[in-house]
mmCIF file of C-alpha atoms and ligand atoms in Angstrom:
data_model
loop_
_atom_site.group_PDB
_atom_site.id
_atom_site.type_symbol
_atom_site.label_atom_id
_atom_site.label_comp_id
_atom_site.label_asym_id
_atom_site.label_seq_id
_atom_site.Cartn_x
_atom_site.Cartn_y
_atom_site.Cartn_z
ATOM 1 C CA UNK A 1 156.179 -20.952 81.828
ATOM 2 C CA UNK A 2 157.033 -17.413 80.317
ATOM 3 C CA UNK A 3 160.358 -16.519 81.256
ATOM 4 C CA UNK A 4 159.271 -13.186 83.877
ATOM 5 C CA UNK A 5 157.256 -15.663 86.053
ATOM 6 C CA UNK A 6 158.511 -15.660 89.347
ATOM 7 C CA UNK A 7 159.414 -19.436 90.047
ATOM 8 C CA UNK A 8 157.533 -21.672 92.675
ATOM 9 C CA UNK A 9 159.250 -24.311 94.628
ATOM 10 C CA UNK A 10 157.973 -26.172 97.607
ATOM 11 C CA UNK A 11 157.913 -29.344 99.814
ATOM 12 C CA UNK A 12 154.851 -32.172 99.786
ATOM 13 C CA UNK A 13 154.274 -34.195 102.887
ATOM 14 C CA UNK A 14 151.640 -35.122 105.657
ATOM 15 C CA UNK A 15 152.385 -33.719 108.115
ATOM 16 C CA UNK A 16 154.480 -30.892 106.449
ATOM 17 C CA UNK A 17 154.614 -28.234 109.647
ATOM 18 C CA UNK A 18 157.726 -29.649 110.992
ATOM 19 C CA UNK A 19 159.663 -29.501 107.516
ATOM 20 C CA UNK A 20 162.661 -26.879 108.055
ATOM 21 C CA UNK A 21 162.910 -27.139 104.201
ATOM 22 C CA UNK A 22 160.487 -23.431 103.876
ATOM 23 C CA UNK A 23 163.321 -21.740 106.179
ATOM 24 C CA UNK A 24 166.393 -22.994 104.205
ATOM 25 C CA UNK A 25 165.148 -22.494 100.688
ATOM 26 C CA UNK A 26 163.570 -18.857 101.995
ATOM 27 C CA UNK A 27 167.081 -17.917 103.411
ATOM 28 C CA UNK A 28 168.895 -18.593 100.308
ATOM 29 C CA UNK A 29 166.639 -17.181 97.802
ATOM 30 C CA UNK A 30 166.784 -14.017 100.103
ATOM 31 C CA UNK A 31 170.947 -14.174 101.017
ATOM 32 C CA UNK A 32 171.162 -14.380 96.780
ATOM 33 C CA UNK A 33 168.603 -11.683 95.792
ATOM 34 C CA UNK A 34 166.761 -14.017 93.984
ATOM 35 C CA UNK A 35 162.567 -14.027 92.907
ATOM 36 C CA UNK A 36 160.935 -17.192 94.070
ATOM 37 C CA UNK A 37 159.054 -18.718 96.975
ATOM 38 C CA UNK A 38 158.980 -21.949 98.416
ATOM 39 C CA UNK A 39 156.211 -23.350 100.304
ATOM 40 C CA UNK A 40 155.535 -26.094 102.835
ATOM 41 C CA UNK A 41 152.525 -27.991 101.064
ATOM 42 C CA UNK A 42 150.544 -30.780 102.739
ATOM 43 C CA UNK A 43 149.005 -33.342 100.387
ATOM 44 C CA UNK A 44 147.157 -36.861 100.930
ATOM 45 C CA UNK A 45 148.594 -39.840 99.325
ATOM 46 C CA UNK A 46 145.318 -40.080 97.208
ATOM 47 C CA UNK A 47 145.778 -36.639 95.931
ATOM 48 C CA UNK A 48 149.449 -36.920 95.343
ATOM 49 C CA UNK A 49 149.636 -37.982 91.591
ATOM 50 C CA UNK A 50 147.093 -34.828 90.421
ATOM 51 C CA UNK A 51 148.832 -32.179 92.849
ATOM 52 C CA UNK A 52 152.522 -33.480 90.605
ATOM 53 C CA UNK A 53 150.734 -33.107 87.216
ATOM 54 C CA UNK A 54 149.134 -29.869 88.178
ATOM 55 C CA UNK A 55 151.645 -27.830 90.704
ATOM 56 C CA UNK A 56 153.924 -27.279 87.005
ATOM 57 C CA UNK A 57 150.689 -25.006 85.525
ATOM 58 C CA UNK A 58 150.887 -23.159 88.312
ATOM 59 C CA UNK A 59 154.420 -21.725 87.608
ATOM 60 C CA UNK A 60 156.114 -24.160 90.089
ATOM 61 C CA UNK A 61 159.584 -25.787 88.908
ATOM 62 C CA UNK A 62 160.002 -28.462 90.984
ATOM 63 C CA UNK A 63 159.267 -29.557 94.627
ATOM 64 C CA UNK A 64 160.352 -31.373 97.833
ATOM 65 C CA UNK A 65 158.815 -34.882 98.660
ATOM 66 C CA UNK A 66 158.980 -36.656 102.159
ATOM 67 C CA UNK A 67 156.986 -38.761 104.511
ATOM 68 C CA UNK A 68 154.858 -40.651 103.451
ATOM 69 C CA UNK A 69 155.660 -39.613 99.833
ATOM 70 C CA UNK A 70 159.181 -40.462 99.132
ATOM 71 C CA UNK A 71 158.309 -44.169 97.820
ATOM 72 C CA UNK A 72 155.286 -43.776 95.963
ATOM 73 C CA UNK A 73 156.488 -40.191 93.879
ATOM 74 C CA UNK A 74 159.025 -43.272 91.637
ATOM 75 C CA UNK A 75 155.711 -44.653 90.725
ATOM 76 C CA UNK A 76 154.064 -41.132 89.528
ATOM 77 C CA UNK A 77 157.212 -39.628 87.938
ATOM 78 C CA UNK A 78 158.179 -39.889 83.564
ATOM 79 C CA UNK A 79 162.201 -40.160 85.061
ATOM 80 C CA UNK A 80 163.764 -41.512 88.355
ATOM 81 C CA UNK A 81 167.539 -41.217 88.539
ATOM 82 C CA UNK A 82 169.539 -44.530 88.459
ATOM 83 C CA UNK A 83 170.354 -43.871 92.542
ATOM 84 C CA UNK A 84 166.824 -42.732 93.263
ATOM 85 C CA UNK A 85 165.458 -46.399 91.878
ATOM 86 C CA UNK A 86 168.278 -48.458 93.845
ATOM 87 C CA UNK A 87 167.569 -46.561 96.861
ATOM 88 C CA UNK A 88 163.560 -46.716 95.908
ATOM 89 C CA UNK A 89 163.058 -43.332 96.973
ATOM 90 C CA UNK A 90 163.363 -39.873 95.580
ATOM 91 C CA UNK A 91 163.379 -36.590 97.321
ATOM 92 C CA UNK A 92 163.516 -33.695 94.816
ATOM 93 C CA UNK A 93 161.301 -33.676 91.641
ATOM 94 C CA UNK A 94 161.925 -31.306 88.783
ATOM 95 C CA UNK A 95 159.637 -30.193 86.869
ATOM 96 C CA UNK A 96 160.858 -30.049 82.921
ATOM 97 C CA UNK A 97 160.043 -27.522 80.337
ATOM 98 C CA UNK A 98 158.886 -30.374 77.958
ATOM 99 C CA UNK A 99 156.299 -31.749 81.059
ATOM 100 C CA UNK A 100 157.778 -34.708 82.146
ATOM 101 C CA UNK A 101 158.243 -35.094 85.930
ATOM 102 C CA UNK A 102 162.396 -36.014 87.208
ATOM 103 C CA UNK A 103 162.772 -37.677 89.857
ATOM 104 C CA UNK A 104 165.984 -37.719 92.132
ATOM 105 C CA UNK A 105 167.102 -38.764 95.323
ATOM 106 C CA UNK A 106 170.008 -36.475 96.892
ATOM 107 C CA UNK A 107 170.079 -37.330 100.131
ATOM 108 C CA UNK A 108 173.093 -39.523 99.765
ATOM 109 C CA UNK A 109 175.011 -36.629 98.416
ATOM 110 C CA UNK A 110 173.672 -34.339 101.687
ATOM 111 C CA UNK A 111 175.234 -37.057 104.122
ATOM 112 C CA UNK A 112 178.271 -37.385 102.377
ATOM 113 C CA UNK A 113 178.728 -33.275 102.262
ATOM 114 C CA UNK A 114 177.887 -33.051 105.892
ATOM 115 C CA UNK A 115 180.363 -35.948 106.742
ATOM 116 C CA UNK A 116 183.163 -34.686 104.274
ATOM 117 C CA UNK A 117 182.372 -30.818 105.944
ATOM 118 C CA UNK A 118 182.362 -32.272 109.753
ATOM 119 C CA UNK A 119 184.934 -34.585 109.557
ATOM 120 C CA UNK A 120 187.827 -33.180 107.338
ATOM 121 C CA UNK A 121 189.516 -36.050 108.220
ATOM 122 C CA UNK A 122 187.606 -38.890 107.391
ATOM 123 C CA UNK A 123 188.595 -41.201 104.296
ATOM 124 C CA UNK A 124 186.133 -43.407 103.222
ATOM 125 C CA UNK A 125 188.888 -46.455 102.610
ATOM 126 C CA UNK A 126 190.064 -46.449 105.929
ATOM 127 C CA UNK A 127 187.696 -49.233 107.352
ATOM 128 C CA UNK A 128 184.130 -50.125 107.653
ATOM 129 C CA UNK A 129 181.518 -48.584 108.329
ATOM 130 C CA UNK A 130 179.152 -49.740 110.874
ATOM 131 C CA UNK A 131 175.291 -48.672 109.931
ATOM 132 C CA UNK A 132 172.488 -48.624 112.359
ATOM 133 C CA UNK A 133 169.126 -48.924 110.734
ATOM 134 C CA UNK A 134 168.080 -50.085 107.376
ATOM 135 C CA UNK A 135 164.721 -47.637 106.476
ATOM 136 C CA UNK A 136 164.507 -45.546 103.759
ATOM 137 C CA UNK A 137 167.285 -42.986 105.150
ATOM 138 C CA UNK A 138 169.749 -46.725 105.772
ATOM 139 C CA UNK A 139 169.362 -46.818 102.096
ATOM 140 C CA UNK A 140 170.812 -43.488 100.715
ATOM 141 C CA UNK A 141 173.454 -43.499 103.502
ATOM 142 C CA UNK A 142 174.483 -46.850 102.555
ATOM 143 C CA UNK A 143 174.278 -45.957 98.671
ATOM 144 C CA UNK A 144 176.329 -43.310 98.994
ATOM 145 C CA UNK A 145 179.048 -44.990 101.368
ATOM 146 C CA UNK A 146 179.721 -47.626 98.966
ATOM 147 C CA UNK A 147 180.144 -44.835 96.203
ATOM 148 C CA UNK A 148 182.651 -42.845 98.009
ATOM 149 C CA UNK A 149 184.643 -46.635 98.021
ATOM 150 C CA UNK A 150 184.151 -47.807 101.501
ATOM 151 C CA UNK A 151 185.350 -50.943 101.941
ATOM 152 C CA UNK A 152 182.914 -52.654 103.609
ATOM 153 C CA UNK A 153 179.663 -51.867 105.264
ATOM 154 C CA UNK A 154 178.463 -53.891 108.861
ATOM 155 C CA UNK A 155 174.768 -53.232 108.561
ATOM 156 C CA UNK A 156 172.321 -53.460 111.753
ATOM 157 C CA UNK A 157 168.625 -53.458 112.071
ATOM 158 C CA UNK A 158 165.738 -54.596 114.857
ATOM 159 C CA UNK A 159 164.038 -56.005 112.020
ATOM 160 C CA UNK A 160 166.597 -58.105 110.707
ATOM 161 C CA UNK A 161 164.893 -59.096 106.913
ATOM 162 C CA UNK A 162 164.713 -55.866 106.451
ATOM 163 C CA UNK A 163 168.357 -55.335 106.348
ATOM 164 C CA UNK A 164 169.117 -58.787 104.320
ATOM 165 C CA UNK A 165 166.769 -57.168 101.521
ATOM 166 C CA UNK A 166 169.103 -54.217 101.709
ATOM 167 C CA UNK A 167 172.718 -56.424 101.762
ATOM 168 C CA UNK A 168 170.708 -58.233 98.565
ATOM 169 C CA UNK A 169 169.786 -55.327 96.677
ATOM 170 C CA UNK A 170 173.375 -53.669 97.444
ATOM 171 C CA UNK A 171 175.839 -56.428 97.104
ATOM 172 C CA UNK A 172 178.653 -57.775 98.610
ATOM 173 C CA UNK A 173 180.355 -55.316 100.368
ATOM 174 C CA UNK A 174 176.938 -54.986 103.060
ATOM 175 C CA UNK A 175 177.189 -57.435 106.037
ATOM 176 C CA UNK A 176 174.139 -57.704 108.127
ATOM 177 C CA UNK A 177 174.993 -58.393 111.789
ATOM 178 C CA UNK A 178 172.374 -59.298 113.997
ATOM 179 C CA UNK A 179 170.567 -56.206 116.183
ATOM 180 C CA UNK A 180 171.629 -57.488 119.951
ATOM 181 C CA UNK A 181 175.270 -57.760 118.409
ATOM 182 C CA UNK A 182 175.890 -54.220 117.603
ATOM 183 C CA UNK A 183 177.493 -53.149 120.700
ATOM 184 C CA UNK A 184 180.503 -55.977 119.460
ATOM 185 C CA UNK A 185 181.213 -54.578 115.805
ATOM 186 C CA UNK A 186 181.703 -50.775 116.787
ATOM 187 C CA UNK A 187 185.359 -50.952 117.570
ATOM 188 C CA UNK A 188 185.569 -52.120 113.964
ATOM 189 C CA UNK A 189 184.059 -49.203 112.489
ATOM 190 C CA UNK A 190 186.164 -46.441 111.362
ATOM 191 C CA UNK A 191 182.324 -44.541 110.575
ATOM 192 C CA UNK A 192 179.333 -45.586 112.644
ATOM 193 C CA UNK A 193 176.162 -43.749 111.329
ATOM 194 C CA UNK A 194 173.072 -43.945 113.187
ATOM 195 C CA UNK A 195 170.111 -43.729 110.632
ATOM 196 C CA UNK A 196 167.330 -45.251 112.898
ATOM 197 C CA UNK A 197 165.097 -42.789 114.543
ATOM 198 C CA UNK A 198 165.975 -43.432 117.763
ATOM 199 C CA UNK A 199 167.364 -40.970 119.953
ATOM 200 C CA UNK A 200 164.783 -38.415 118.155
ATOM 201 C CA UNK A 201 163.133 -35.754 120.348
ATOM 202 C CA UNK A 202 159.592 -38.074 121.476
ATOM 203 C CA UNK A 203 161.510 -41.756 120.097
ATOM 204 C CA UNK A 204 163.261 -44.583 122.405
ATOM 205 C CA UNK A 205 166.718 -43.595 123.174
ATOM 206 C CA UNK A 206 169.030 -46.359 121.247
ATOM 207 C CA UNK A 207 170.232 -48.769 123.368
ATOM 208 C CA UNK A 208 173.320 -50.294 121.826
ATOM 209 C CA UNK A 209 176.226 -50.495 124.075
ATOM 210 C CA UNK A 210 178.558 -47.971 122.913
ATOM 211 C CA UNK A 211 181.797 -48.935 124.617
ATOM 212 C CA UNK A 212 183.205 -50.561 121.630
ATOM 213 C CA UNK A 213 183.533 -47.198 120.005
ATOM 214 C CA UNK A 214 186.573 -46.423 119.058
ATOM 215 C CA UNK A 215 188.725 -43.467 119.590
ATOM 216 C CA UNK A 216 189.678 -41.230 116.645
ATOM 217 C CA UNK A 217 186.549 -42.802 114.773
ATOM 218 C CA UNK A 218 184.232 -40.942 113.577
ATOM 219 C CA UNK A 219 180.387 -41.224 114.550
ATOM 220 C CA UNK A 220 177.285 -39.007 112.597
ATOM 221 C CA UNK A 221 174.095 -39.171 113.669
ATOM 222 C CA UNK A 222 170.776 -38.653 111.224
ATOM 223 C CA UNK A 223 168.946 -37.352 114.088
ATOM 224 C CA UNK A 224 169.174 -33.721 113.893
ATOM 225 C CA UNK A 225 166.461 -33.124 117.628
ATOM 226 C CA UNK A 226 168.335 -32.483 119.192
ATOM 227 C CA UNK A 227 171.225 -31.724 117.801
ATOM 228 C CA UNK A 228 173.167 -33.250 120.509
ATOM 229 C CA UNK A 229 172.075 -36.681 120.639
ATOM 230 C CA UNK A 230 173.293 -39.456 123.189
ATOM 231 C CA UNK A 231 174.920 -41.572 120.933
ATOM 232 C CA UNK A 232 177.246 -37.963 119.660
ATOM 233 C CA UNK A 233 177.441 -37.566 123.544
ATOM 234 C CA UNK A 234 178.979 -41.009 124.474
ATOM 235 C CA UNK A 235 180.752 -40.578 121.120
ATOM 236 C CA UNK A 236 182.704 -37.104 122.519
ATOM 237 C CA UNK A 237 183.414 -38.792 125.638
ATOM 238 C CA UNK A 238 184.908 -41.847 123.834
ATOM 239 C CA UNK A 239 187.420 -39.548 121.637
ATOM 240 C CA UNK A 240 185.790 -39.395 118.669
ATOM 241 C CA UNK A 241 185.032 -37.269 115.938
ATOM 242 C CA UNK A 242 181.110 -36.830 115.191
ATOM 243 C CA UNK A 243 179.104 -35.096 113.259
ATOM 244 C CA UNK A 244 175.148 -34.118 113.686
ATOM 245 C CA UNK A 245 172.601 -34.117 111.013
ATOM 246 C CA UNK A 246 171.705 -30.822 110.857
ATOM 247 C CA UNK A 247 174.421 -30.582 108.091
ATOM 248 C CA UNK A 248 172.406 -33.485 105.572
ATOM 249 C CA UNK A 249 169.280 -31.752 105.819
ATOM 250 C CA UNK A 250 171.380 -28.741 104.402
ATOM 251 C CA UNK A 251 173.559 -30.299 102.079
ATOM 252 C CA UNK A 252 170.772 -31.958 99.978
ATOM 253 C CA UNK A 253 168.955 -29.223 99.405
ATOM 254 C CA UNK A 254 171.750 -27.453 97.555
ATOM 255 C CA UNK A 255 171.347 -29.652 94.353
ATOM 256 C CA UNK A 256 168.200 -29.290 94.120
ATOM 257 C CA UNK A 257 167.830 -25.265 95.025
ATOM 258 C CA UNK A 258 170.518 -24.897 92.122
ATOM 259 C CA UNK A 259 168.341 -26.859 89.863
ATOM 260 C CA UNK A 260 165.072 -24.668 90.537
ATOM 261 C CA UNK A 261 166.699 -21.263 90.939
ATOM 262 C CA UNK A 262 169.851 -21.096 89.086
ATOM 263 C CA UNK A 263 172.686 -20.209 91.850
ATOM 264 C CA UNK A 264 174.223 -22.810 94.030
ATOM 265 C CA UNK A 265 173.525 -21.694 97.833
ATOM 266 C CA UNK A 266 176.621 -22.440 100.311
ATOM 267 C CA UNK A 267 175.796 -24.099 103.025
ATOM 268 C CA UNK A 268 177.724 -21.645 106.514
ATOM 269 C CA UNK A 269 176.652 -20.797 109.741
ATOM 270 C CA UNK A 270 173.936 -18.583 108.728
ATOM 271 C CA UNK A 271 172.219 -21.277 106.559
ATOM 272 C CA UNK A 272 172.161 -23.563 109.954
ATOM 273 C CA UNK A 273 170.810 -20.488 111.894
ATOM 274 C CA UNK A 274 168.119 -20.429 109.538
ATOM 275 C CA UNK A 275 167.733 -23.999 109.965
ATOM 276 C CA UNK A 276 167.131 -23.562 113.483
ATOM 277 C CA UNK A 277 164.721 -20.734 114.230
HETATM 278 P P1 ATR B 1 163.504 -43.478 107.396
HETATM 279 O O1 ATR B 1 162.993 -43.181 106.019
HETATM 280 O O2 ATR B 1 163.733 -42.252 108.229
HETATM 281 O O3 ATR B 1 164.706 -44.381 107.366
HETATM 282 P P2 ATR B 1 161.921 -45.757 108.159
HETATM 283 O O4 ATR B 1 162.043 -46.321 106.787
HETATM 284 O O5 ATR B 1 160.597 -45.807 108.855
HETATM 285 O O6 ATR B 1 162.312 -44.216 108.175
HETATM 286 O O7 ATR B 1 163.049 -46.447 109.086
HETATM 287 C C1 ATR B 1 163.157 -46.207 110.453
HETATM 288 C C2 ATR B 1 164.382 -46.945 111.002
HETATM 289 O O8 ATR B 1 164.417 -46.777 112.443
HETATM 290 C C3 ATR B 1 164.340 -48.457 110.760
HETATM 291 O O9 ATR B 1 165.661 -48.948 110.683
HETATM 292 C C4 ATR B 1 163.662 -48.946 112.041
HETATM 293 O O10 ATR B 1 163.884 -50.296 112.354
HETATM 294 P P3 ATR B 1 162.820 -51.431 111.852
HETATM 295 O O11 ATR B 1 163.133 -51.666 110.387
HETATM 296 O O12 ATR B 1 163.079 -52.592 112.714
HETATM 297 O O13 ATR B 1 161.445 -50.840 112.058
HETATM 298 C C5 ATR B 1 164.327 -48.064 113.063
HETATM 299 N N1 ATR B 1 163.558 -47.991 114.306
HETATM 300 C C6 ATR B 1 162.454 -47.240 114.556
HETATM 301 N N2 ATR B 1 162.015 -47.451 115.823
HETATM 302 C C7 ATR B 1 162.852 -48.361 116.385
HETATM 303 C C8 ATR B 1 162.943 -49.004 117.676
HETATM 304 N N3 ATR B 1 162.066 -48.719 118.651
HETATM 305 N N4 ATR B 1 163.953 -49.880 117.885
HETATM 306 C C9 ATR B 1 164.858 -50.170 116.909
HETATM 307 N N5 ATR B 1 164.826 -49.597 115.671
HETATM 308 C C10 ATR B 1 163.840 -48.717 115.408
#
């Protein structure tokens, strides 16, 4: 690419209309006075691979992946990150000056902003953290928990093998507790983190008992529709700090805008307003 062209960013899914990627990206490249665009994009799984190889010709430097892509982009890019293969998803791909396709995964990074911007207070060693869900979302959160040098992760899924193959694949520190006991482990948790989608605008409401939480503890939810979810309601009333998940959706997209256009955004009120319209 010659060094005038304006530079292309975008997001890949199917279906893309819901993405609020196009609004966050398009406030910050027009709160910096930057050139650039960035596009919601839907593309098929079969065409994935030949959109990627193509989209860099075109004066684009790098794009958003998510559902159904997220999985299959490791397969398709020249470099995946060391945390984008353990979590075996990526969500930002660069595109390099010398052609070859980079693959990361920052979402990890986006929950841990959010958490460390919503909860001032929290320290990762103070206790475990108590994880609901093990999908692809479980497995940055959890990733990027044991990172930041929590102790110990209690890890809770309906599907209960699927959350053994993540305790295997992350080590020691991940206990799986069975699904119908997750009601009994909150009052351990000095973080609970809901990264199922239930409670989602159109999903099941999640039906753990949520007595056990604790007071003082602090309790995020992934589910950013609505912002307020039940479990951050029952949380309030219980005493404790929480956080919605607005803020990740935010936060990772900061690496990656910095990447593509050169100035790291800040993530403030106006950025969530943006979020939101
Ligand atoms: P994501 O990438 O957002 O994590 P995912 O990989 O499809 O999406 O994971 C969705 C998560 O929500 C999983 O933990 C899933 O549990 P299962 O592994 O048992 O499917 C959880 N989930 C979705 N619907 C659920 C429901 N009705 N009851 C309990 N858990 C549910």
């Amino acid at each position: 690419m010659s060094d005038n062209k304006i530079p292309l960013a975008g997001v890949l899914g199917m279906p893309i209309g819901h993405s609020k990627s196009p609004q966050i990206h398009g406030h910050w490249l027009k709160t910096l006075g930057l050139a650039g665009f960035y596009i919601p994009m839907e593309v098929s799984p079969s065409d994935l691979s030949e959109v990627l190889k193509t989209l860099p010709k075109m004066g684009f430097v790098g794009v958003n992946v998510t559902i159904p892509h997220k999985e299959a982009v490791l397969q398709i890019a020249d470099l995946v990150t060391d945390r984008a293969t353990l979590i075996g998803a990526a969500n930002t791909i660069i595109f390099r000056k010398d052609g070859k396709i980079h693959a990361d995964n920052t979402d990890g990074y986006g929950f841990i902003e959010n958490l460390k911007f919503g909860a001032p207070s929290w320290q990762p060693t103070a206790g475990p953290a108590v994880v609901l869900g093990a999908g692809g979302a479980s497995r940055a959160v959890v990733a990027s928990l044991l990172d930041a040098g929590v102790p110990e992760i209690l890890l809770t899924n309906r599907t209960k093998v699927r959350a053994e193959k993540l305790a295997d694949d992350f080590g020691k520190r991940v206990q799986v507790i069975d699904w119908v006991q997750a009601g009994n482990v909150l009052e351990e948790a000095a973080l609970t983190v809901n990264t199922t989608s239930l409670g989602m605008i159109g999903k099941p409401e999640l039906r753990v008992p949520l007595d056990g939480l604790r007071k003082g503890s602090i309790v995020t939810d992934l589910v950013y529709a609505p912002l307020q979810t039940k479990l951050l309601a029952a949380a309030q009333e219980k005493g404790c700090h929480t956080v919605d998940g607005l803020g990740m959706l935010l936060h990772q997209a900061v690496p990656a805008f910095e990447r593509w256009f050169g100035k790291r955004p800040v993530v403030d009120s106006a950025t969530r307003a943006a979020a939101l319209r």
